């Protein structure tokens, strides 16, 4: 399966693209190209072109505040109602360390709004790809990271040292 990637007023495009491609690759998802949108009025057209090509599109946008700057215009285009707290209703939030991303879904498509920060994208990757995996039937998973038991390793080394 392939996904589109749109950078909206972004600066760290190479780093973000690398993180997204690597994470997507674990799930057999290919992100073959990146497109760029540098004008606010062109966002809707750029997104629509990618949605005609791909069932899912990652939109990486500058994030002056807590969420990507593209979130408001895209929520308006899609008629997503705001909740009492100003956050969109019915949209999956992707919490990062300091920023929030969003996963907007229809029956057959998904738009993933992410901040222009590779570290934040990494923080959002696990819940994002778990949901995309279920929705689109993706295979694979993130590699398991083993954390050694340092206390046991040190104890073993000390025990060996005592016997020599």
XYZ file of C-alpha atoms in Angstrom:
164
model
C 0.000 0.000 0.000
C 1.145 3.538 -0.677
C 0.518 6.816 1.123
C 0.923 10.449 0.140
C 3.021 13.014 1.974
C 2.330 16.731 1.908
C 4.531 19.303 3.607
C 2.679 22.500 4.494
C 4.893 25.488 5.319
C 7.438 23.055 6.796
C 11.152 23.504 7.408
C 12.418 20.115 8.628
C 11.139 18.202 5.637
C 14.062 15.814 5.183
C 14.144 14.697 8.834
C 10.375 14.315 9.043
C 10.246 12.427 5.746
C 12.950 10.028 6.923
C 11.115 9.300 10.196
C 7.783 8.764 8.449
C 9.201 6.522 5.720
C 11.088 4.408 8.211
C 8.095 4.007 10.523
C 5.731 3.305 7.622
C 8.136 0.731 6.218
C 7.711 -1.460 9.305
C 4.059 -1.852 8.269
C 4.668 -2.455 4.563
C 3.501 1.070 3.782
C 5.383 2.945 1.085
C 5.598 6.746 0.920
C 6.923 7.147 -2.637
C 6.987 10.925 -2.951
C 6.653 14.161 -1.065
C 4.785 17.213 -2.252
C 5.038 20.730 -0.916
C 2.493 23.455 -0.284
C 3.876 26.906 0.455
C 0.685 28.968 0.088
C -2.207 28.856 2.525
C -4.780 29.133 -0.256
C -3.303 26.104 -2.072
C -3.678 23.655 0.842
C -7.121 22.329 -0.128
C -6.181 21.655 -3.740
C -2.887 20.002 -2.833
C -4.587 17.737 -0.303
C -7.409 16.843 -2.723
C -4.905 15.838 -5.443
C -3.121 13.485 -3.065
C -6.386 11.990 -1.767
C -7.332 11.101 -5.349
C -4.093 9.089 -5.579
C -3.703 7.569 -2.122
C -6.065 6.203 0.554
C -4.005 7.905 3.262
C -2.120 11.186 3.287
C 0.322 12.472 5.882
C 0.262 16.262 6.173
C 3.279 17.639 8.013
C 2.856 21.286 8.883
C 4.575 23.995 10.820
C 3.325 24.123 14.388
C 3.648 27.479 16.088
C 1.175 26.412 18.767
C 0.284 23.031 20.217
C -1.075 21.613 16.961
C -0.038 21.810 13.296
C -1.016 25.093 11.627
C -2.764 23.135 8.870
C -5.204 21.537 11.362
C -7.643 24.473 11.571
C -7.992 24.987 7.803
C -8.338 21.242 7.171
C -10.942 20.839 9.924
C -12.868 23.742 8.365
C -12.660 22.189 4.878
C -13.940 18.873 6.235
C -16.644 20.506 8.398
C -15.288 18.967 11.604
C -17.156 20.544 14.527
C -15.114 21.849 17.462
C -15.852 20.570 20.944
C -16.303 22.783 24.006
C -12.536 22.836 24.550
C -11.890 24.002 20.967
C -10.529 20.603 19.932
C -12.204 18.756 17.053
C -14.952 16.276 17.935
C -14.762 12.717 16.666
C -11.118 12.974 15.618
C -8.362 10.778 17.025
C -5.735 12.820 18.834
C -2.091 11.818 18.564
C -0.337 13.124 21.672
C 3.331 13.960 21.418
C 5.719 15.373 23.990
C 4.626 19.005 23.482
C 2.479 18.944 20.316
C -0.686 17.172 19.213
C -1.338 15.510 15.881
C -4.641 14.218 14.511
C -5.920 11.282 12.502
C -9.000 12.186 10.456
C -10.838 9.215 8.967
C -13.561 8.536 6.457
C -14.827 5.077 5.516
C -11.988 4.482 3.043
C -9.401 7.203 3.631
C -7.295 8.801 6.347
C -5.584 12.169 6.707
C -2.863 12.308 9.331
C -1.935 15.797 10.546
C 1.517 15.991 12.109
C 3.775 18.773 13.411
C 6.999 19.649 11.602
C 9.142 17.975 14.259
C 10.673 14.500 13.814
C 10.841 13.886 17.578
C 7.138 14.661 17.986
C 6.289 12.425 15.014
C 8.184 9.557 16.670
C 6.156 10.075 19.847
C 2.916 9.887 17.824
C 3.971 6.960 15.615
C 2.850 4.029 17.753
C -0.837 4.969 18.255
C -1.006 6.368 14.717
C 0.258 3.201 13.043
C -1.740 0.906 15.337
C -4.912 2.627 14.131
C -3.831 2.662 10.468
C -2.897 -1.014 10.741
C -6.415 -1.923 11.918
C -8.153 0.331 9.417
C -6.220 -0.648 6.301
C -5.190 -4.192 7.246
C -1.487 -3.376 7.257
C 0.956 -6.048 8.337
C 4.038 -5.751 10.473
C 4.865 -3.944 13.660
C 7.562 -1.804 15.224
C 10.649 -3.824 16.132
C 10.831 -4.936 19.722
C 13.431 -3.052 21.723
C 15.079 -5.136 24.370
C 16.271 -3.383 27.492
C 19.046 -5.311 29.197
C 18.810 -6.019 32.910
C 21.902 -4.064 33.934
C 21.622 -5.029 37.600
C 21.728 -8.726 36.672
C 24.609 -8.221 34.231
C 26.661 -6.398 36.878
C 25.861 -9.040 39.507
C 26.935 -11.799 37.095
C 30.187 -9.968 36.316
C 30.920 -9.437 40.019
C 30.189 -13.098 40.775
C 32.577 -14.200 37.995
C 35.227 -11.799 39.283
C 34.973 -13.263 42.790
C 35.570 -16.756 41.476
C 38.718 -15.881 39.546
